[in-house]
Tab-separated table of C-alpha atoms in Angstrom:
chain	number	residue	atom	x	y	z
W	1	MET	CA	11.336	13.025	38.382
W	2	LEU	CA	7.590	13.633	39.059
W	3	ASP	CA	5.406	10.526	39.977
W	4	LEU	CA	2.344	10.489	37.867
W	5	ARG	CA	0.373	8.880	40.692
W	6	GLN	CA	1.121	11.976	42.836
W	7	ILE	CA	-0.084	14.191	39.957
W	8	ARG	CA	-3.249	12.319	39.753
W	9	TYR	CA	-3.807	12.756	43.441
W	10	PHE	CA	-3.054	16.325	43.251
W	11	VAL	CA	-5.729	16.855	40.483
W	12	ALA	CA	-8.326	14.848	42.306
W	13	VAL	CA	-7.878	16.851	45.482
W	14	ALA	CA	-7.754	20.103	43.683
W	15	GLU	CA	-11.026	19.290	41.812
W	16	ALA	CA	-12.888	17.697	44.705
W	17	GLY	CA	-11.781	20.676	47.051
W	18	ASN	CA	-11.541	18.292	49.885
W	19	VAL	CA	-9.125	15.355	50.701
W	20	GLY	CA	-11.844	13.169	52.084
W	21	ARG	CA	-14.030	13.350	48.908
W	22	ALA	CA	-10.958	12.817	46.696
W	23	ALA	CA	-9.868	9.837	48.884
W	24	GLU	CA	-13.240	8.225	48.222
W	25	GLN	CA	-12.977	8.934	44.424
W	26	LEU	CA	-9.511	7.500	44.330
W	27	HIS	CA	-10.611	4.424	46.423
W	28	ILE	CA	-7.654	5.009	48.859
W	29	SER	CA	-7.662	6.234	52.553
W	30	GLN	CA	-7.236	9.913	53.632
W	31	SER	CA	-4.173	9.786	55.360
W	32	PRO	CA	-2.006	8.215	52.649
W	33	LEU	CA	-3.489	10.722	50.193
W	34	SER	CA	-2.671	13.709	52.364
W	35	ARG	CA	0.953	12.348	52.744
W	36	GLN	CA	1.351	11.962	49.073
W	37	ILE	CA	0.146	15.640	48.453
W	38	MET	CA	2.596	16.895	51.041
W	39	GLN	CA	5.389	14.778	49.585
W	40	LEU	CA	4.763	16.246	46.261
W	41	GLU	CA	4.798	19.892	47.687
W	42	GLU	CA	8.156	19.078	49.338
W	43	GLN	CA	9.539	17.684	46.170
W	44	LEU	CA	8.597	20.666	44.168
W	45	GLY	CA	9.616	23.226	47.067
W	46	VAL	CA	6.195	25.030	46.726
W	47	THR	CA	2.865	24.978	48.610
W	48	LEU	CA	0.147	24.268	46.443
W	49	PHE	CA	-2.679	24.356	48.862
W	50	GLU	CA	-3.963	26.491	51.665
W	51	ARG	CA	-5.139	24.559	54.597
W	52	ALA	CA	-7.630	25.697	57.239
W	53	ARG	CA	-9.016	23.267	59.664
W	54	GLN	CA	-10.993	20.748	57.599
W	55	ARG	CA	-10.998	22.629	54.449
W	56	ILE	CA	-8.165	22.591	51.637
W	57	HIS	CA	-8.213	24.969	48.446
W	58	LEU	CA	-5.583	25.877	45.883
W	59	ASN	CA	-3.398	28.923	46.277
W	60	ALA	CA	-2.308	30.909	43.323
W	61	GLU	CA	0.664	28.560	42.658
W	62	GLY	CA	-1.598	25.397	42.961
W	63	ARG	CA	-3.901	26.962	40.336
W	64	ALA	CA	-0.941	27.501	37.951
W	65	PHE	CA	0.263	24.032	38.659
W	66	LEU	CA	-3.075	22.465	38.211
W	67	ALA	CA	-3.438	23.605	34.492
W	68	GLU	CA	-0.071	22.124	33.572
W	69	ALA	CA	-0.879	19.000	35.665
W	70	ARG	CA	-4.082	18.408	33.621
W	71	ALA	CA	-2.184	18.775	30.412
W	72	LEU	CA	0.504	16.297	31.617
W	73	LEU	CA	-2.136	13.802	32.506
W	74	ALA	CA	-3.806	14.254	29.309
W	75	ASP	CA	-0.397	13.563	27.347
W	76	ALA	CA	0.148	10.437	29.545
W	77	ALA	CA	-3.110	8.997	28.620
W	78	ARG	CA	-2.526	9.719	25.034
W	79	LEU	CA	0.904	8.121	25.346
W	80	GLU	CA	-0.607	4.979	27.049
W	81	GLN	CA	-3.203	4.602	24.176
W	82	LEU	CA	-0.591	4.950	21.616
W	83	GLY	CA	1.550	2.019	23.202
W	84	ARG	CA	-1.746	-0.100	23.276
W	85	ASN	CA	-2.337	0.854	19.607
W	86	LEU	CA	1.075	0.010	18.728
W	87	ALA	CA	0.889	-3.309	20.630
W	88	SER	CA	-2.409	-4.111	18.710
W	89	GLY	CA	-1.204	-2.885	15.456
W	90	ALA	CA	-3.717	-0.242	15.151
W	91	ALA	CA	-1.002	2.579	14.750
W	92	GLY	CA	2.709	2.767	13.978
W	93	SER	CA	5.063	3.216	11.026
W	94	LEU	CA	6.093	1.073	8.020
W	95	ALA	CA	8.305	1.503	5.161
W	96	ILE	CA	7.210	-0.072	2.007
W	97	GLY	CA	9.328	-0.509	-1.147
W	98	TYR	CA	8.060	-0.946	-4.592
W	99	VAL	CA	9.077	-1.239	-8.273
W	100	GLU	CA	7.396	0.627	-11.027
W	101	GLY	CA	5.500	-2.447	-12.341
W	102	ALA	CA	3.635	-2.443	-8.951
W	103	VAL	CA	2.397	0.968	-9.354
W	104	HIS	CA	1.536	0.346	-13.030
W	105	ALA	CA	-0.637	-2.678	-11.991
W	106	GLY	CA	-2.431	-0.658	-9.308
W	107	LEU	CA	-1.099	-3.075	-6.682
W	108	VAL	CA	0.213	-0.362	-4.157
W	109	ALA	CA	-2.767	1.710	-4.525
W	110	ASP	CA	-5.210	-1.211	-3.871
W	111	MET	CA	-3.253	-2.557	-0.892
W	112	LEU	CA	-3.137	0.678	0.695
W	113	ARG	CA	-6.789	1.570	0.158
W	114	GLU	CA	-7.793	-1.852	1.705
W	115	PHE	CA	-5.267	-1.331	4.588
W	116	ARG	CA	-6.324	2.185	5.270
W	117	ARG	CA	-10.028	0.892	6.034
W	118	GLU	CA	-8.812	-0.992	9.132
W	119	ARG	CA	-5.853	1.273	10.206
W	120	PRO	CA	-6.431	4.885	9.188
W	121	ASP	CA	-3.750	6.229	11.612
W	122	PHE	CA	-0.871	4.169	10.297
W	123	HIS	CA	2.022	6.145	9.018
W	124	LEU	CA	3.261	4.633	5.715
W	125	GLN	CA	6.677	5.569	3.854
W	126	LEU	CA	6.661	4.469	0.208
W	127	ARG	CA	10.178	4.152	-1.277
W	128	SER	CA	10.927	3.381	-5.065
W	129	ARG	CA	13.630	0.737	-4.963
W	130	ARG	CA	15.171	-1.918	-7.426
W	131	THR	CA	14.380	-5.503	-6.568
W	132	ALA	CA	17.782	-6.407	-5.437
W	133	ALA	CA	18.013	-3.134	-3.068
W	134	GLN	CA	14.769	-4.203	-1.644
W	135	PHE	CA	16.046	-7.636	-0.528
W	136	GLU	CA	19.099	-6.002	1.179
W	137	ASP	CA	16.771	-3.225	2.913
W	138	LEU	CA	14.376	-5.920	4.111
W	139	ARG	CA	17.535	-7.768	5.659
W	140	SER	CA	18.867	-4.527	7.349
W	141	ARG	CA	15.296	-3.593	8.381
W	142	ALA	CA	15.238	-0.381	6.421
W	143	LEU	CA	12.033	-1.710	4.756
W	144	ASP	CA	9.131	-3.807	6.323
W	145	LEU	CA	7.648	-4.930	2.875
W	146	GLY	CA	8.583	-4.777	-0.872
W	147	PHE	CA	6.853	-5.028	-4.064
W	148	VAL	CA	9.560	-6.782	-6.286
W	149	TYR	CA	9.923	-8.321	-9.811
W	150	ALA	CA	11.613	-11.591	-8.572
W	151	GLN	CA	10.667	-14.151	-5.865
W	152	ALA	CA	12.955	-14.435	-2.799
W	153	PRO	CA	16.019	-16.519	-3.550
W	154	LYS	CA	15.209	-20.166	-2.907
W	155	GLY	CA	16.055	-21.199	0.555
W	156	ASP	CA	16.637	-17.671	1.638
W	157	PRO	CA	16.790	-17.767	5.444
W	158	ASP	CA	15.807	-14.211	5.909
W	159	ILE	CA	13.303	-13.374	3.072
W	160	GLU	CA	9.982	-14.835	2.220
W	161	SER	CA	7.783	-13.715	-0.779
W	162	MET	CA	4.464	-14.595	-2.701
W	163	LEU	CA	3.346	-13.988	-6.194
W	164	VAL	CA	0.603	-11.144	-6.292
W	165	ARG	CA	0.311	-10.563	-9.857
W	166	ARG	CA	1.352	-11.820	-13.257
W	167	GLU	CA	0.751	-9.960	-16.402
W	168	PRO	CA	1.335	-10.633	-20.118
W	169	LEU	CA	3.209	-8.123	-22.246
W	170	VAL	CA	1.586	-6.514	-25.076
W	171	LEU	CA	3.016	-5.155	-28.302
W	172	ALA	CA	2.969	-1.093	-28.691
W	173	ILE	CA	2.902	-0.206	-32.298
W	174	PRO	CA	2.817	3.588	-33.670
W	175	GLU	CA	-0.468	4.353	-35.125
W	176	GLY	CA	0.894	5.207	-38.440
W	177	ASP	CA	3.061	1.816	-38.735
W	178	PRO	CA	1.864	-0.798	-41.461
W	179	LEU	CA	1.636	-3.116	-38.325
W	180	ALA	CA	-1.112	-1.289	-36.799
W	181	GLY	CA	-3.439	-2.748	-39.331
W	182	VAL	CA	-2.464	-6.435	-38.699
W	183	ASP	CA	-4.605	-8.326	-36.141
W	184	ASP	CA	-2.649	-11.516	-35.915
W	185	ILE	CA	0.955	-10.528	-35.443
W	186	ARG	CA	3.659	-13.277	-35.682
W	187	PRO	CA	7.343	-13.353	-35.165
W	188	GLY	CA	8.184	-12.860	-38.914
W	189	HIS	CA	6.444	-9.353	-38.654
W	190	LEU	CA	8.755	-8.198	-35.907
W	191	ASP	CA	12.232	-9.623	-37.387
W	192	GLY	CA	14.565	-6.824	-37.872
W	193	ARG	CA	12.225	-3.930	-36.820
W	194	ALA	CA	13.579	-1.104	-34.658
W	195	TRP	CA	12.697	-1.691	-31.104
W	196	ILE	CA	12.532	0.417	-27.790
W	197	THR	CA	13.505	-1.449	-24.585
W	198	VAL	CA	13.939	-0.647	-21.083
W	199	VAL	CA	17.276	-0.852	-19.358
W	200	ARG	CA	17.528	-0.599	-15.646
W	201	GLN	CA	20.848	0.685	-14.186
W	202	PRO	CA	23.175	-0.355	-12.560
W	203	ASP	CA	22.785	-4.078	-12.906
W	204	ASP	CA	20.421	-4.552	-15.977
W	205	THR	CA	19.057	-8.003	-16.743
W	206	ASN	CA	16.042	-6.759	-18.705
W	207	ARG	CA	17.840	-6.416	-22.065
W	208	ALA	CA	19.231	-10.078	-21.931
W	209	GLN	CA	15.958	-11.536	-20.990
W	210	PHE	CA	14.113	-9.603	-23.603
W	211	LEU	CA	16.612	-10.750	-26.343
W	212	ALA	CA	16.382	-14.255	-25.145
W	213	ALA	CA	12.634	-14.339	-25.353
W	214	CYS	CA	12.800	-12.704	-28.800
W	215	VAL	CA	15.253	-15.442	-30.049
W	216	GLU	CA	13.048	-18.223	-28.501
W	217	ALA	CA	9.931	-16.597	-30.280
W	218	GLY	CA	11.730	-16.719	-33.671
W	219	PHE	CA	12.788	-13.169	-34.518
W	220	VAL	CA	15.714	-10.958	-33.856
W	221	PRO	CA	14.919	-7.244	-32.729
W	222	ASP	CA	17.094	-4.262	-33.767
W	223	ILE	CA	17.320	-2.161	-30.446
W	224	ALA	CA	17.424	1.286	-31.573
W	225	TYR	CA	16.516	2.999	-28.101
W	226	GLU	CA	16.952	2.201	-24.532
W	227	THR	CA	15.006	3.903	-21.843
W	228	ALA	CA	14.760	3.949	-17.992
W	229	ASP	CA	11.116	3.143	-17.838
W	230	PRO	CA	8.146	1.746	-19.862
W	231	LEU	CA	6.379	4.944	-19.869
W	232	THR	CA	9.209	6.709	-21.715
W	233	SER	CA	9.206	3.864	-24.072
W	234	LEU	CA	5.495	4.292	-24.902
W	235	GLY	CA	6.258	7.962	-25.277
W	236	LEU	CA	8.915	7.165	-28.117
W	237	ALA	CA	6.674	4.621	-29.716
W	238	SER	CA	3.964	7.170	-29.973
W	239	ALA	CA	6.501	9.320	-31.914
W	240	GLY	CA	6.764	6.534	-34.397
W	241	LEU	CA	10.424	5.603	-33.334
W	242	GLY	CA	9.952	1.878	-32.765
W	243	LEU	CA	8.009	-1.008	-31.313
W	244	ALA	CA	8.084	-1.770	-27.718
W	245	THR	CA	6.567	-4.330	-25.201
W	246	VAL	CA	4.958	-3.152	-22.106
W	247	GLN	CA	2.846	-4.990	-19.317
W	248	ALA	CA	-0.878	-5.020	-20.174
W	249	SER	CA	-2.100	-2.658	-17.376
W	250	LEU	CA	-0.097	0.281	-19.057
W	251	THR	CA	-2.333	0.288	-22.034
W	252	SER	CA	-4.686	2.643	-20.078
W	253	ALA	CA	-1.881	5.052	-19.263
W	254	ALA	CA	-0.471	5.248	-22.842
W	255	PRO	CA	-0.261	8.500	-24.736
W	256	PRO	CA	-2.254	8.912	-27.907
W	257	GLY	CA	-0.967	7.496	-31.299
W	258	ILE	CA	-0.420	3.866	-30.140
W	259	VAL	CA	-2.125	0.549	-31.218
W	260	PHE	CA	-1.794	-2.401	-28.916
W	261	ARG	CA	-1.777	-6.029	-29.840
W	262	ASP	CA	-1.588	-9.320	-27.878
W	263	LEU	CA	1.417	-11.694	-28.324
W	264	PRO	CA	0.116	-14.972	-26.990
W	265	TRP	CA	3.016	-16.696	-28.373
W	266	PHE	CA	5.611	-14.396	-26.573
W	267	LYS	CA	6.711	-16.116	-23.360
W	268	ARG	CA	7.764	-13.130	-21.403
W	269	THR	CA	5.572	-11.787	-18.725
W	270	VAL	CA	5.916	-9.147	-15.732
W	271	SER	CA	5.622	-10.739	-12.246
W	272	ILE	CA	5.085	-8.901	-9.179
W	273	HIS	CA	5.986	-10.452	-5.767
W	274	LEU	CA	5.479	-9.094	-2.355
W	275	ALA	CA	8.421	-9.792	0.019
W	276	TRP	CA	8.929	-9.583	3.800
W	277	ARG	CA	11.014	-10.801	6.505
W	278	ARG	CA	10.458	-14.313	7.811
W	279	SER	CA	10.890	-13.333	11.496
W	280	ASP	CA	8.324	-10.533	11.365
W	281	ARG	CA	5.281	-11.816	12.806
W	282	ARG	CA	3.379	-8.525	13.438
W	283	ALA	CA	-0.163	-8.719	12.692
W	284	VAL	CA	0.102	-5.370	10.576
W	285	ILE	CA	2.496	-7.313	8.198
W	286	ALA	CA	-0.149	-10.129	7.988
W	287	ASP	CA	-2.768	-7.603	7.207
W	288	LEU	CA	-0.799	-6.027	4.415
W	289	ARG	CA	0.075	-9.262	2.882
W	290	ARG	CA	-3.626	-10.093	2.888
W	291	ALA	CA	-4.537	-6.749	1.405
W	292	ALA	CA	-1.980	-7.250	-1.290
W	293	GLY	CA	-3.288	-10.747	-2.111
W	294	GLN	CA	-6.762	-9.459	-2.462
């Protein structure tokens, strides 16, 4: 195994062309420096310098070795700097999970934009995951942070979370529907109407929560279509196939042919939380949490 110190000594002597001058630059005595160079040659089994009286200069083998020695020292310097950057949090890699609602709300893009200003060299992996899967991935360290629909379970010893956004739901109505001309929509307007809802597999809780909120508000929906995501629901609504509720931030991404109405009496909302491991005290995690909170 090569000794980087000997490599540095070799380069210094080769560039100075004189052991004495190289020793002065390295702040060591001349005799130990000479011994280190000879030990390097002995270890490699090759003579790198031609020596004549008080002069020393590279031979052909030495010139070939010098080019690679400089490259090795440059790589070592970069590796050292990387280690320092990793220690300070200026560089590294993180895996961040997200649910679709966090993307629709702009939370993921906003957090990353803020984070990149301080750490442009950080490598970030973004992974679409269900909320429950993200909690498990955080515990197994497959994820470092996660945007989820629910707060961490109360008293969870491993996972902590904070609320970063709560959005009301708005009603999406096909343009040609008579309801599109009604400004103040009440529960009676919605009773028995055809609806489009999002169902998330394999363990869906969305349908049950939606139905419970409808019953509490005072109407019973006729669920005609079930989709995998709210953008698909909006597509079906724009085709005149039914009503849908979506988070308010999706109104700007909706296809044409839809009218939106607020439902202040409808209690259901979309909540986005940021989750992380309690034991993760890295500065980079604190910075991402702060960026998400802003």
